[in-house]
XYZ file of C-alpha atoms in Angstrom:
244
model
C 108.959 -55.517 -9.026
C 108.316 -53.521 -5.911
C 108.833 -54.719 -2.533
C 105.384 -56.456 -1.572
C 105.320 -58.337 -4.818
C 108.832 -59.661 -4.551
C 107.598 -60.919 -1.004
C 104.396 -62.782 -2.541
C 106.693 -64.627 -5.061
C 109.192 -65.704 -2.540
C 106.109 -67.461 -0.541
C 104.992 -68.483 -3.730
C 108.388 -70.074 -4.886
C 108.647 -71.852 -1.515
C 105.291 -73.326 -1.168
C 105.399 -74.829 -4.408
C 108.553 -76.219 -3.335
C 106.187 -78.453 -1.238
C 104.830 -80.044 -4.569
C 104.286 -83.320 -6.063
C 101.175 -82.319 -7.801
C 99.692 -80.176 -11.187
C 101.025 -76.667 -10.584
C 98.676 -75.066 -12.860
C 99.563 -71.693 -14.750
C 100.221 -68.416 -13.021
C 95.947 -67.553 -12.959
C 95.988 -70.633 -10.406
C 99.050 -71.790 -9.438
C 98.550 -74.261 -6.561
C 100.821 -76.757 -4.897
C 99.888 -80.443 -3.021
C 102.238 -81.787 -0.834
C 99.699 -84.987 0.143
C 100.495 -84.239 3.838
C 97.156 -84.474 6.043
C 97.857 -80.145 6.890
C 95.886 -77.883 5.004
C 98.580 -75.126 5.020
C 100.957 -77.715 2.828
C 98.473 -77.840 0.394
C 96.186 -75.326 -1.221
C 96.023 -72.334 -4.364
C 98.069 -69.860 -4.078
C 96.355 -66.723 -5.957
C 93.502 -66.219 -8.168
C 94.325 -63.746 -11.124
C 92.064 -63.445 -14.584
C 89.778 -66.016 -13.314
C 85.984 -66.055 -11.898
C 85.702 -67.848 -8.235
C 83.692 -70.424 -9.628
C 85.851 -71.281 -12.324
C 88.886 -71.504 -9.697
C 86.834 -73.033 -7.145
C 86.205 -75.840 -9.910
C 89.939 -76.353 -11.017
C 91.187 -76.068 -8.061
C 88.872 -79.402 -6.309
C 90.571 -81.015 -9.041
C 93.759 -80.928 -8.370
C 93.449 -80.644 -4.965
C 90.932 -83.460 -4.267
C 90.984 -85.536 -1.034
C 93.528 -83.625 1.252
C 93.035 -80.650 3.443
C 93.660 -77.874 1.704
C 93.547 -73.815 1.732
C 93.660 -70.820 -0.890
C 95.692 -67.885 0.173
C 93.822 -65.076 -1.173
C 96.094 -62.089 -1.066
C 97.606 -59.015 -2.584
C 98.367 -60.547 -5.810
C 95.129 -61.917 -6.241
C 92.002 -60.516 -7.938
C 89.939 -57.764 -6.155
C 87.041 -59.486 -4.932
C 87.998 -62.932 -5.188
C 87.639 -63.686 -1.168
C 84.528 -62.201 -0.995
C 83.657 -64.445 -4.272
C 84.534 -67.633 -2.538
C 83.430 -66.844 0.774
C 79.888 -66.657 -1.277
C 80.700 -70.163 -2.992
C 81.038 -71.218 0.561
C 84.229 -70.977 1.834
C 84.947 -69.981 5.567
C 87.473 -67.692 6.333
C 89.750 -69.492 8.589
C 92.481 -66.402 9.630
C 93.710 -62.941 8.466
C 97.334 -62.887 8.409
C 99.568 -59.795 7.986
C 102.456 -59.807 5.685
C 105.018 -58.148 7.298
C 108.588 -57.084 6.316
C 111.851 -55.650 8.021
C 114.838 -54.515 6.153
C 117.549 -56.743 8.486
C 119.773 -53.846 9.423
C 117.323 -52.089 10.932
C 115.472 -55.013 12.842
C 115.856 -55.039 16.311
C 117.858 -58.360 17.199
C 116.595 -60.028 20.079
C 119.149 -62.233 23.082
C 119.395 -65.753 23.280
C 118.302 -67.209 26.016
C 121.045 -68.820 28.649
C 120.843 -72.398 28.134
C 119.336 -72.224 24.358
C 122.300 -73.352 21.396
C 120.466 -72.394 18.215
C 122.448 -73.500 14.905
C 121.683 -75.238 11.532
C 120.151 -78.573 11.298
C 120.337 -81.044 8.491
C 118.683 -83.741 11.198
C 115.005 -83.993 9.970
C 114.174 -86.576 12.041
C 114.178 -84.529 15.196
C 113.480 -81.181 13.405
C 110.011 -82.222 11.614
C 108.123 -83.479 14.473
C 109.333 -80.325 16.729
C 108.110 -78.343 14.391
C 104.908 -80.727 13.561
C 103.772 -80.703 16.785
C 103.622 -76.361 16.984
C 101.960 -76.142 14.008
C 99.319 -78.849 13.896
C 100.380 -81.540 11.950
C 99.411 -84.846 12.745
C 101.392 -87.838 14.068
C 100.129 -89.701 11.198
C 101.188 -87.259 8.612
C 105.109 -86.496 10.207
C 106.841 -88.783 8.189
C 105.386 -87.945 5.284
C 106.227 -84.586 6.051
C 109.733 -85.554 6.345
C 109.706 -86.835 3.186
C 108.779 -84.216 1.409
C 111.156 -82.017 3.224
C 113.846 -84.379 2.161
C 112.746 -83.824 -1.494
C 112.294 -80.257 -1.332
C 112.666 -78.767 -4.631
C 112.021 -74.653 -4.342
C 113.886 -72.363 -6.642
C 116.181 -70.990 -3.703
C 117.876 -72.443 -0.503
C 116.214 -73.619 2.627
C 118.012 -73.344 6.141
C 116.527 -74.940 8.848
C 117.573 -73.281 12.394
C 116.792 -75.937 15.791
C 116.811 -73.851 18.917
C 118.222 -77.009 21.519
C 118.694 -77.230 24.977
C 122.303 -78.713 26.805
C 120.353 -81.957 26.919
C 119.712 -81.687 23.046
C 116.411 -80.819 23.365
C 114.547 -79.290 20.641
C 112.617 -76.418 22.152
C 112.498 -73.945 19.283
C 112.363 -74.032 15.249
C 112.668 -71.513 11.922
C 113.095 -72.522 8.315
C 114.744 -69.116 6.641
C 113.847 -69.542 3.034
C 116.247 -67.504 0.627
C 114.836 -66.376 -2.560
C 114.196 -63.511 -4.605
C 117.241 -61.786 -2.624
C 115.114 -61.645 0.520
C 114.742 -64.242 3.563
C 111.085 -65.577 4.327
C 110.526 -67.199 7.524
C 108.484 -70.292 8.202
C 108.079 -72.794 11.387
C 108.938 -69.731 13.304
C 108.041 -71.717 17.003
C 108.377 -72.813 20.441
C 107.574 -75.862 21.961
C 104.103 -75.037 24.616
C 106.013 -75.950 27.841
C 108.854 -73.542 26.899
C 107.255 -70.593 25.824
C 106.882 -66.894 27.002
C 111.120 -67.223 27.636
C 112.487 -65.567 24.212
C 112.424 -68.712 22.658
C 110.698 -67.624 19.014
C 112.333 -64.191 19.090
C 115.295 -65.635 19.269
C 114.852 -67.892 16.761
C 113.759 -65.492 14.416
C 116.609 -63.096 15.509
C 119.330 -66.028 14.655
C 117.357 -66.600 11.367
C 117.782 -62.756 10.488
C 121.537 -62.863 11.429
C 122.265 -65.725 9.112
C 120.319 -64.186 6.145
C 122.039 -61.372 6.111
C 125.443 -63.399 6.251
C 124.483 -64.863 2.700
C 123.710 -61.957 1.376
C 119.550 -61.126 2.061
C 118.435 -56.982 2.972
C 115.084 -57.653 4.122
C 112.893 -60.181 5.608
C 109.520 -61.173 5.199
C 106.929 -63.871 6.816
C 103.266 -64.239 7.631
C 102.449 -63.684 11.320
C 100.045 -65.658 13.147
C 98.049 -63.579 15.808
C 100.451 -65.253 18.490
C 103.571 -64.117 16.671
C 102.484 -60.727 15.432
C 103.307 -58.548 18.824
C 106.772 -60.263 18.666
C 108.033 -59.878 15.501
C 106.487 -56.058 15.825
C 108.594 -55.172 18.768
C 111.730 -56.808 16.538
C 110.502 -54.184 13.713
C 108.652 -55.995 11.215
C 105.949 -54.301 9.528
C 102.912 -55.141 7.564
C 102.804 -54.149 3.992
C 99.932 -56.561 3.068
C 97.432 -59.262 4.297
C 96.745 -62.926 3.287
C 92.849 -64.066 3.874
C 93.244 -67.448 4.629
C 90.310 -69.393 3.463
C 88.958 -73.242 3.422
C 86.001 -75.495 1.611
């Protein structure tokens, strides 16, 4: 298994760790967390199977939350384009990017930032809730779910705090398939443009490589992907994001 594919089945793994639904078989694997977020629910690749066949299956399992299909690399040739022709609109294009951890380029922490493990999900969920777009209404069941997490690896979860205990920054390292993957990479609005997420991601990198991980891997948003660039990630693939 080369490098890119080891990558996809990490974010594969960890997704479905978000489950409580039908995971399907490998030609459709998807994964339905019931939180009101799209990105915690959705198919994961399409591989031996026609878009409308897929598109079928997957409103299935998937009916009556918001939901996406991450349509990359190890999916078929042509299957975007497929859906995007059963109606689907494309909502991002995200690269895949990759550093091996001895090379990356670590960044500071900022004075007056304390970044360490968390096990507190009461705090750490709606910091990380409010970057990414969850709802209010759909927090605690996102807390939930994180307390029943059931991936095939180990999650960390890194709060970036101030001295008055503060959340101001969040990343969940995910461990599996001997790499790190990094999710919730983010900083809260009124404390941004201050080192905050490279930081983060720096202390993420530094305590994968502690337990054992080479090489890194996440999915930038357009926001993140200059950072993580100047701390030597790389793309080596692209997820179309795409929504019904």
């Amino acid at each position: 298994m080369d490098l890119l594919d080891t990558v996809l089945a990490a974010h594969r793994a960890y997704l479905l760790g978000w489950n409580i639904g039908l995971v399907g078989g490998p030609d459709l694997p998807t994964y339905r967390s019931d939180v009101p977020h799209a990105t915690l629910n959705g198919v994961l690749r399409v591989a031996g199977r026609t878009p409308q066949d897929a598109l079928a299956e997957a409103r299935q399992r998937l009916h009556g939350i918001p939901r996406v299909w991450w349509v990359g690399p190890d999916s078929d040739a042509g299957t975007a384009d497929g859906l995007v022709s059963l109606g689907a609109a494309e909502v991002a294009r995200l690269p895949i990017m990759t550093v091996a951890i001895g090379e990356a380029a670590l960044a500071p922490t900022p004075t007056g930032l304390h970044v360490a493990e968390t096990t507190d999900l009461d705090t750490f969920v709606p910091a990380y809730a409010r970057v990414s777009g969850i709802p209010a209404d759909g927090v605690a069941a996102t807390i939930e779910r994180e307390k029943a997490f059931a991936g095939d690896g180990t999650v960390i979860r890194l709060a970036g705090r101030l001295d008055d205990g503060r959340i101001v920054g969040t990343a969940v390292a995910w461990l599996s398939h001997g790499l790190v993957t990094l999710y919730f990479v983010g900083t809260q609005p009124e404390h941004r443009r201050r080192g905050i997420g490279a930081a983060m991601t720096s202390a993420a990198l530094k305590l994968a490589a502690e337990r054992g991980a080479g090489t890194a891997a996440l999915t930038s948003s357009p926001i993140g992907e200059s950072v993580y660039h100047r701390l030597g990630f790389r793309p080596v693939g692209e997820f179309r994001l795409l929504t019904f």
